[in-house]
Amino acid sequence: MPERYAIAQVTPHAWEDEHEVNAFVAELAAELAGRGHRMLVLAPSRSRELVRESRRLIRSARETPEALFDPDGGVRVLGVGELLPLQRRGGLPAPPVDVSRTIEEVLALAPLDFVHVHEPFAPSASSVALRHSRALNVGSFHAPTERVLSTQVARRFVELFFGRLDARTASFSATQELMERFFPARYRLLRPGAAATERPPHDGPIRFAFCVQEERQALRLFLRALRRLPDDLSWEATVFSPTGAAPTGALRSRVRDRLTLLSADDASEGAVLAQADVVVAATLGAIPAPGLLVRALGAGAVPVAARLPAYEEVLGDGELGLLFEPGDVDVLAGQLERVVREPELVERLRRRAADARDELSWSRVADEAEAIYDELAALRRPADDLAPAVRERLGRRRLIDVDLHMHTDHSNDCVTPVEVLLATAREKGLGAIAVTDHNEISGALEARAKAAEFGVKVIVGEEVKTLDQGEVIGLFIEEKIPRGMTLEETIADIRRQGGIVYVPHPFDRLHSVPDYEHLLRVVDDVDAIEVFNPRIAIPAWNEEAVRFAGKYRIPGGAGSDAHVAQGLGAVRIRMRDFDGPEEFLLSLREADIIGRPSSLRYAQVQALKFLETRATPAAARRASKRRRVRRAVAGRDAQ
């Protein structure tokens, strides 16, 4: 049986709104729930009742998190905050002031495999969910138009924020091209589907429909085109506006008599599409709604649409509908007149759409979404515990404290002699240390040769600078790895030596780190990740590492990253003693990290590093080294 997942779909739009993102979320969630997946939908709401009921449910789930899911296997919709009534047409609604706390609590309680966020631009409920998620994250982008604030003003911030996405999808090729241009990454096409409906025979006037999903100018263009139709044509038109607002007062009486205005209180978008022969999409490009055309095709209506890339994509460049140049009211009126005078054209286009319905089905969308989920889930380590025999063997070992990241004077930015490092490790109660000099292994080999004299176990390591993808540490290696290779080549060299691939400070923007895309490409080859480094200035970067390690089930390590002896052991791992890399990894899986973030400690250690490496003359450093080595050796002999 295929694996069943717990999935949260997050939309930034009020759940009660007729919006194509909501339509996508609702249909995909329902299809996935029908396949046995446990589904949550998180959305802001205009319903106080839904928000109150959702908060009551969240409170009750603090003891039993499974209560968040529908016990009958359906889709549970949680209103995460009451949406403010004012918003700019076409823009993301501002999230409620209390949405962050509610979403954070839900994501902390629910045992989720995936958080699937839609249009996760900030500020929105989707961006809040992405910030707090500890599950695997999928981001779906729908609109084929640029968001100037995100692409021009806050682009660097948005790039870092999108770095939390493990997979990205785009609803249309136009959306894919737009996102790849501004936020380069791999975007897979996940085109929306449509519910197919059977149409009863209709022998009356041809029925036009306009659903207000685009900007107001598009509706005005449609109404102007209707006024240009010859009087002898037989037609009627419906404008569906969820809010009921439409500029009908200025219409000529003969057109107004043929026009029906419906609001959300009168009908739904689906009902309007099911009754229409022709659906018009007339945007000038400001707020396109290509999903509307997909739903129109599913309902058996013929689209007449502005010639925009996303609309042409849906209509197969005119194979499934008629097109006109954006803003050209004369051609739009001509196309409307054409469908009235040529009923056989409407039937021919409708048959073509029927032939393409398999490609429009939500079952196809769910298949593609499941393939993405399966691909990401396959990157996670197995969730099974250690085998009983292994657990028993390690359980007989003594507990030791281990520091996995430090430097000696064999690094170009450290002046701590090997003897001083070993003596300090012994004084601070460390049972094992990993010496990881920058692009050098000689210090680690020297430390291992002298380790028995100080009673400290030494893991030989190296912190290697890759070509342009940050640093990676090799543990349990014997040969120096040259700097300047690609991340993949460096990992291969660690593997060749039977070593362990350990990624240090993976999300510290003040260090050289691999970007998220590179890390995802090699995640299957990563043995452990440093989730706590006390030299990181901003604690949130350590928290990002914790999230990444947790969702891929990668063992988390910690190290002081000490460049001065005083920083050694600032954080340590309490784990069972080990013999070799295999036992080390098994022991690390059940280790405890001992330490706490401290910005004061960070400032003190950085200041000491500067004083020892930059502010002290070379002769004074050499004299200091001789004195410190003598003291370390004397202390060793005294033991």
Short mmCIF file of N, CA, C and O in Angstrom, two decimals, residues 227-304:
data_model
loop_
_atom_site.label_atom_id
_atom_site.label_comp_id
_atom_site.label_asym_id
_atom_site.label_seq_id
_atom_site.Cartn_x
_atom_site.Cartn_y
_atom_site.Cartn_z
N ARG A 227 -22.55 45.97 -25.42
CA ARG A 227 -23.31 47.09 -25.99
C ARG A 227 -23.09 47.22 -27.49
O ARG A 227 -23.92 47.81 -28.19
N ARG A 228 -21.99 46.64 -28.00
CA ARG A 228 -21.70 46.74 -29.44
C ARG A 228 -22.30 45.61 -30.25
O ARG A 228 -22.17 45.61 -31.48
N LEU A 229 -22.92 44.65 -29.61
CA LEU A 229 -23.52 43.55 -30.35
C LEU A 229 -24.77 44.04 -31.10
O LEU A 229 -25.52 44.87 -30.59
N PRO A 230 -25.00 43.53 -32.31
CA PRO A 230 -26.21 43.94 -33.07
C PRO A 230 -27.49 43.58 -32.31
O PRO A 230 -27.54 42.59 -31.57
N ASP A 231 -28.52 44.38 -32.51
CA ASP A 231 -29.77 44.19 -31.78
C ASP A 231 -30.48 42.89 -32.13
O ASP A 231 -31.26 42.38 -31.33
N ASP A 232 -30.20 42.34 -33.33
CA ASP A 232 -30.96 41.17 -33.75
C ASP A 232 -30.43 39.86 -33.15
O ASP A 232 -31.03 38.81 -33.34
N LEU A 233 -29.32 39.90 -32.43
CA LEU A 233 -28.75 38.68 -31.87
C LEU A 233 -29.53 38.27 -30.62
O LEU A 233 -29.97 39.11 -29.83
N SER A 234 -29.63 36.93 -30.44
CA SER A 234 -30.34 36.39 -29.27
C SER A 234 -29.31 35.93 -28.25
O SER A 234 -28.61 34.94 -28.47
N TRP A 235 -29.24 36.63 -27.15
CA TRP A 235 -28.27 36.28 -26.09
C TRP A 235 -28.76 36.82 -24.75
O TRP A 235 -29.64 37.68 -24.69
N GLU A 236 -28.18 36.30 -23.69
CA GLU A 236 -28.37 36.82 -22.35
C GLU A 236 -27.05 36.67 -21.60
O GLU A 236 -26.21 35.83 -21.98
N ALA A 237 -26.86 37.45 -20.56
CA ALA A 237 -25.57 37.46 -19.86
C ALA A 237 -25.78 37.46 -18.35
O ALA A 237 -26.74 38.02 -17.84
N THR A 238 -24.84 36.82 -17.67
CA THR A 238 -24.82 36.79 -16.21
C THR A 238 -23.47 37.29 -15.74
O THR A 238 -22.42 36.86 -16.25
N VAL A 239 -23.50 38.20 -14.80
CA VAL A 239 -22.27 38.65 -14.13
C VAL A 239 -22.34 38.13 -12.70
O VAL A 239 -23.27 38.47 -11.96
N PHE A 240 -21.35 37.29 -12.35
CA PHE A 240 -21.29 36.78 -10.99
C PHE A 240 -20.22 37.55 -10.24
O PHE A 240 -19.02 37.46 -10.54
N SER A 241 -20.65 38.31 -9.26
CA SER A 241 -19.74 39.08 -8.41
C SER A 241 -19.99 38.66 -6.97
O SER A 241 -21.08 38.89 -6.44
N PRO A 242 -19.03 37.98 -6.33
CA PRO A 242 -19.27 37.49 -4.97
C PRO A 242 -19.78 38.56 -4.02
O PRO A 242 -20.61 38.30 -3.15
N THR A 243 -19.28 39.79 -4.20
CA THR A 243 -19.70 40.87 -3.30
C THR A 243 -20.96 41.57 -3.79
O THR A 243 -21.56 42.37 -3.08
N GLY A 244 -21.33 41.30 -5.03
CA GLY A 244 -22.51 41.96 -5.60
C GLY A 244 -22.22 43.29 -6.23
O GLY A 244 -23.10 43.91 -6.82
N ALA A 245 -20.96 43.77 -6.15
CA ALA A 245 -20.61 45.08 -6.69
C ALA A 245 -20.26 44.96 -8.16
O ALA A 245 -19.41 44.17 -8.55
N ALA A 246 -20.92 45.73 -9.01
CA ALA A 246 -20.63 45.76 -10.44
C ALA A 246 -21.18 47.05 -11.02
O ALA A 246 -22.23 47.53 -10.58
N PRO A 247 -20.49 47.64 -12.02
CA PRO A 247 -20.93 48.93 -12.58
C PRO A 247 -22.06 48.76 -13.57
O PRO A 247 -21.92 49.01 -14.76
N THR A 248 -23.22 48.31 -13.09
CA THR A 248 -24.34 48.09 -14.02
C THR A 248 -25.21 49.32 -14.20
O THR A 248 -26.00 49.38 -15.13
N GLY A 249 -25.10 50.28 -13.32
CA GLY A 249 -25.98 51.43 -13.40
C GLY A 249 -25.80 52.25 -14.65
O GLY A 249 -26.73 52.89 -15.13
N ALA A 250 -24.61 52.24 -15.23
CA ALA A 250 -24.33 53.07 -16.40
C ALA A 250 -24.68 52.38 -17.71
O ALA A 250 -24.48 52.95 -18.78
N LEU A 251 -25.21 51.15 -17.67
CA LEU A 251 -25.51 50.43 -18.89
C LEU A 251 -26.77 50.99 -19.56
O LEU A 251 -27.67 51.49 -18.89
N ARG A 252 -26.81 50.85 -20.86
CA ARG A 252 -28.04 51.21 -21.57
C ARG A 252 -29.14 50.24 -21.18
O ARG A 252 -28.91 49.08 -20.90
N SER A 253 -30.36 50.71 -21.22
CA SER A 253 -31.47 49.90 -20.72
C SER A 253 -31.63 48.60 -21.51
O SER A 253 -31.95 47.56 -20.94
N ARG A 254 -31.41 48.62 -22.83
CA ARG A 254 -31.62 47.41 -23.63
C ARG A 254 -30.62 46.32 -23.23
O ARG A 254 -30.92 45.14 -23.31
N VAL A 255 -29.39 46.70 -22.78
CA VAL A 255 -28.42 45.72 -22.35
C VAL A 255 -28.72 45.28 -20.93
O VAL A 255 -28.61 44.10 -20.60
N ARG A 256 -29.11 46.24 -20.11
CA ARG A 256 -29.40 45.90 -18.72
C ARG A 256 -30.55 44.91 -18.63
O ARG A 256 -30.56 44.05 -17.76
N ASP A 257 -31.49 44.98 -19.55
CA ASP A 257 -32.61 44.04 -19.52
C ASP A 257 -32.16 42.62 -19.81
O ASP A 257 -32.83 41.66 -19.43
N ARG A 258 -31.05 42.45 -20.50
CA ARG A 258 -30.56 41.11 -20.82
C ARG A 258 -29.53 40.61 -19.79
O ARG A 258 -29.02 39.51 -19.94
N LEU A 259 -29.24 41.43 -18.81
CA LEU A 259 -28.14 41.14 -17.89
C LEU A 259 -28.68 40.78 -16.51
O LEU A 259 -29.59 41.43 -16.00
N THR A 260 -28.10 39.74 -15.92
CA THR A 260 -28.43 39.33 -14.55
C THR A 260 -27.19 39.45 -13.70
O THR A 260 -26.12 38.92 -14.07
N LEU A 261 -27.31 40.13 -12.58
CA LEU A 261 -26.19 40.26 -11.64
C LEU A 261 -26.46 39.36 -10.45
O LEU A 261 -27.49 39.47 -9.80
N LEU A 262 -25.53 38.45 -10.17
CA LEU A 262 -25.65 37.52 -9.06
C LEU A 262 -24.50 37.72 -8.08
O LEU A 262 -23.37 37.98 -8.49
N SER A 263 -24.81 37.58 -6.80
CA SER A 263 -23.79 37.64 -5.76
C SER A 263 -23.64 36.26 -5.13
O SER A 263 -24.34 35.31 -5.49
N ALA A 264 -22.75 36.16 -4.15
CA ALA A 264 -22.54 34.89 -3.45
C ALA A 264 -23.79 34.45 -2.70
O ALA A 264 -23.96 33.26 -2.41
N ASP A 265 -24.69 35.39 -2.39
CA ASP A 265 -25.94 35.01 -1.73
C ASP A 265 -26.92 34.36 -2.69
O ASP A 265 -27.85 33.66 -2.26
N ASP A 266 -26.72 34.60 -4.01
CA ASP A 266 -27.67 34.09 -5.01
C ASP A 266 -27.21 32.78 -5.64
O ASP A 266 -28.05 31.95 -6.02
N ALA A 267 -25.92 32.60 -5.79
CA ALA A 267 -25.41 31.43 -6.52
C ALA A 267 -23.93 31.25 -6.20
O ALA A 267 -23.32 32.08 -5.50
N SER A 268 -23.36 30.20 -6.72
CA SER A 268 -21.92 29.97 -6.62
C SER A 268 -21.30 30.10 -8.00
O SER A 268 -22.01 30.07 -9.02
N GLU A 269 -20.00 30.25 -8.03
CA GLU A 269 -19.32 30.34 -9.32
C GLU A 269 -19.56 29.07 -10.13
O GLU A 269 -19.80 29.12 -11.34
N GLY A 270 -19.46 27.90 -9.47
CA GLY A 270 -19.67 26.65 -10.18
C GLY A 270 -21.03 26.56 -10.84
O GLY A 270 -21.16 26.07 -11.97
N ALA A 271 -22.08 27.03 -10.14
CA ALA A 271 -23.42 26.99 -10.70
C ALA A 271 -23.54 27.91 -11.91
O ALA A 271 -24.21 27.58 -12.90
N VAL A 272 -22.88 29.08 -11.86
CA VAL A 272 -22.92 30.01 -12.98
C VAL A 272 -22.22 29.42 -14.19
O VAL A 272 -22.72 29.48 -15.33
N LEU A 273 -21.05 28.81 -13.97
CA LEU A 273 -20.31 28.21 -15.08
C LEU A 273 -21.08 27.06 -15.70
O LEU A 273 -21.07 26.86 -16.93
N ALA A 274 -21.77 26.28 -14.87
CA ALA A 274 -22.51 25.13 -15.37
C ALA A 274 -23.67 25.53 -16.27
O ALA A 274 -24.12 24.73 -17.10
N GLN A 275 -24.18 26.76 -16.13
CA GLN A 275 -25.30 27.23 -16.93
C GLN A 275 -24.86 28.06 -18.13
O GLN A 275 -25.69 28.44 -18.95
N ALA A 276 -23.56 28.35 -18.25
CA ALA A 276 -23.08 29.27 -19.30
C ALA A 276 -22.67 28.50 -20.55
O ALA A 276 -22.15 27.39 -20.48
N ASP A 277 -22.91 29.12 -21.70
CA ASP A 277 -22.38 28.60 -22.96
C ASP A 277 -21.00 29.18 -23.25
O ASP A 277 -20.14 28.50 -23.80
N VAL A 278 -20.81 30.43 -22.89
CA VAL A 278 -19.56 31.13 -23.15
C VAL A 278 -19.15 31.88 -21.89
O VAL A 278 -19.98 32.56 -21.27
N VAL A 279 -17.89 31.74 -21.51
CA VAL A 279 -17.34 32.44 -20.34
C VAL A 279 -16.26 33.40 -20.83
O VAL A 279 -15.37 33.00 -21.59
N VAL A 280 -16.34 34.65 -20.40
CA VAL A 280 -15.43 35.68 -20.88
C VAL A 280 -14.43 36.03 -19.79
O VAL A 280 -14.79 36.23 -18.62
N ALA A 281 -13.15 36.10 -20.18
CA ALA A 281 -12.07 36.56 -19.30
C ALA A 281 -11.35 37.67 -20.05
O ALA A 281 -10.70 37.42 -21.06
N ALA A 282 -11.49 38.89 -19.56
CA ALA A 282 -11.09 40.05 -20.35
C ALA A 282 -10.03 40.91 -19.67
O ALA A 282 -9.93 42.11 -19.95
N THR A 283 -9.21 40.34 -18.80
CA THR A 283 -8.21 41.14 -18.10
C THR A 283 -7.27 41.84 -19.06
O THR A 283 -6.95 41.33 -20.15
N LEU A 284 -6.79 43.00 -18.63
CA LEU A 284 -5.75 43.69 -19.38
C LEU A 284 -4.36 43.25 -18.92
O LEU A 284 -3.36 43.76 -19.39
N GLY A 285 -4.31 42.29 -17.99
CA GLY A 285 -3.03 41.75 -17.52
C GLY A 285 -2.74 42.04 -16.08
O GLY A 285 -1.78 41.49 -15.53
N ALA A 286 -3.53 42.90 -15.42
CA ALA A 286 -3.24 43.26 -14.03
C ALA A 286 -3.53 42.11 -13.07
O ALA A 286 -2.71 41.78 -12.21
N ILE A 287 -4.72 41.50 -13.21
CA ILE A 287 -5.11 40.41 -12.31
C ILE A 287 -5.70 39.28 -13.14
O ILE A 287 -6.92 39.09 -13.19
N PRO A 288 -4.88 38.51 -13.81
CA PRO A 288 -5.41 37.40 -14.59
C PRO A 288 -5.92 36.30 -13.69
O PRO A 288 -5.49 36.14 -12.55
N ALA A 289 -6.85 35.49 -14.21
CA ALA A 289 -7.42 34.37 -13.46
C ALA A 289 -7.50 33.15 -14.37
O ALA A 289 -8.59 32.72 -14.76
N PRO A 290 -6.35 32.58 -14.72
CA PRO A 290 -6.38 31.44 -15.65
C PRO A 290 -7.11 30.23 -15.10
O PRO A 290 -7.64 29.42 -15.86
N GLY A 291 -7.14 30.07 -13.77
CA GLY A 291 -7.88 28.96 -13.19
C GLY A 291 -9.36 29.01 -13.53
O GLY A 291 -10.03 27.98 -13.61
N LEU A 292 -9.89 30.22 -13.72
CA LEU A 292 -11.29 30.37 -14.10
C LEU A 292 -11.55 29.69 -15.44
O LEU A 292 -12.58 29.04 -15.64
N LEU A 293 -10.61 29.84 -16.39
CA LEU A 293 -10.79 29.22 -17.70
C LEU A 293 -10.74 27.70 -17.59
O LEU A 293 -11.47 27.00 -18.30
N VAL A 294 -9.88 27.19 -16.71
CA VAL A 294 -9.83 25.73 -16.50
C VAL A 294 -11.18 25.23 -15.99
O VAL A 294 -11.71 24.22 -16.47
N ARG A 295 -11.74 25.94 -15.02
CA ARG A 295 -13.04 25.52 -14.47
C ARG A 295 -14.16 25.67 -15.51
O ARG A 295 -15.10 24.87 -15.52
N ALA A 296 -14.06 26.67 -16.35
CA ALA A 296 -15.06 26.84 -17.42
C ALA A 296 -15.01 25.66 -18.39
O ALA A 296 -16.05 25.13 -18.80
N LEU A 297 -13.80 25.23 -18.75
CA LEU A 297 -13.67 24.08 -19.65
C LEU A 297 -14.26 22.83 -19.00
O LEU A 297 -14.92 22.03 -19.66
N GLY A 298 -14.00 22.66 -17.70
CA GLY A 298 -14.56 21.51 -17.01
C GLY A 298 -16.08 21.53 -16.98
O GLY A 298 -16.72 20.48 -17.02
N ALA A 299 -16.64 22.73 -16.91
CA ALA A 299 -18.11 22.86 -16.88
C ALA A 299 -18.73 22.78 -18.27
O ALA A 299 -19.96 22.83 -18.39
N GLY A 300 -17.91 22.67 -19.32
CA GLY A 300 -18.46 22.56 -20.67
C GLY A 300 -18.74 23.87 -21.33
O GLY A 300 -19.41 23.91 -22.37
N ALA A 301 -18.25 24.98 -20.77
CA ALA A 301 -18.43 26.30 -21.39
C ALA A 301 -17.25 26.60 -22.30
O ALA A 301 -16.15 26.06 -22.13
N VAL A 302 -17.47 27.47 -23.26
CA VAL A 302 -16.42 27.86 -24.20
C VAL A 302 -15.82 29.17 -23.73
O VAL A 302 -16.53 30.18 -23.62
N PRO A 303 -14.51 29.23 -23.46
CA PRO A 303 -13.89 30.49 -23.03
C PRO A 303 -13.61 31.42 -24.20
O PRO A 303 -13.21 30.99 -25.28
N VAL A 304 -13.85 32.71 -23.97
CA VAL A 304 -13.39 33.78 -24.86
C VAL A 304 -12.48 34.65 -23.99
O VAL A 304 -12.96 35.26 -23.02
#
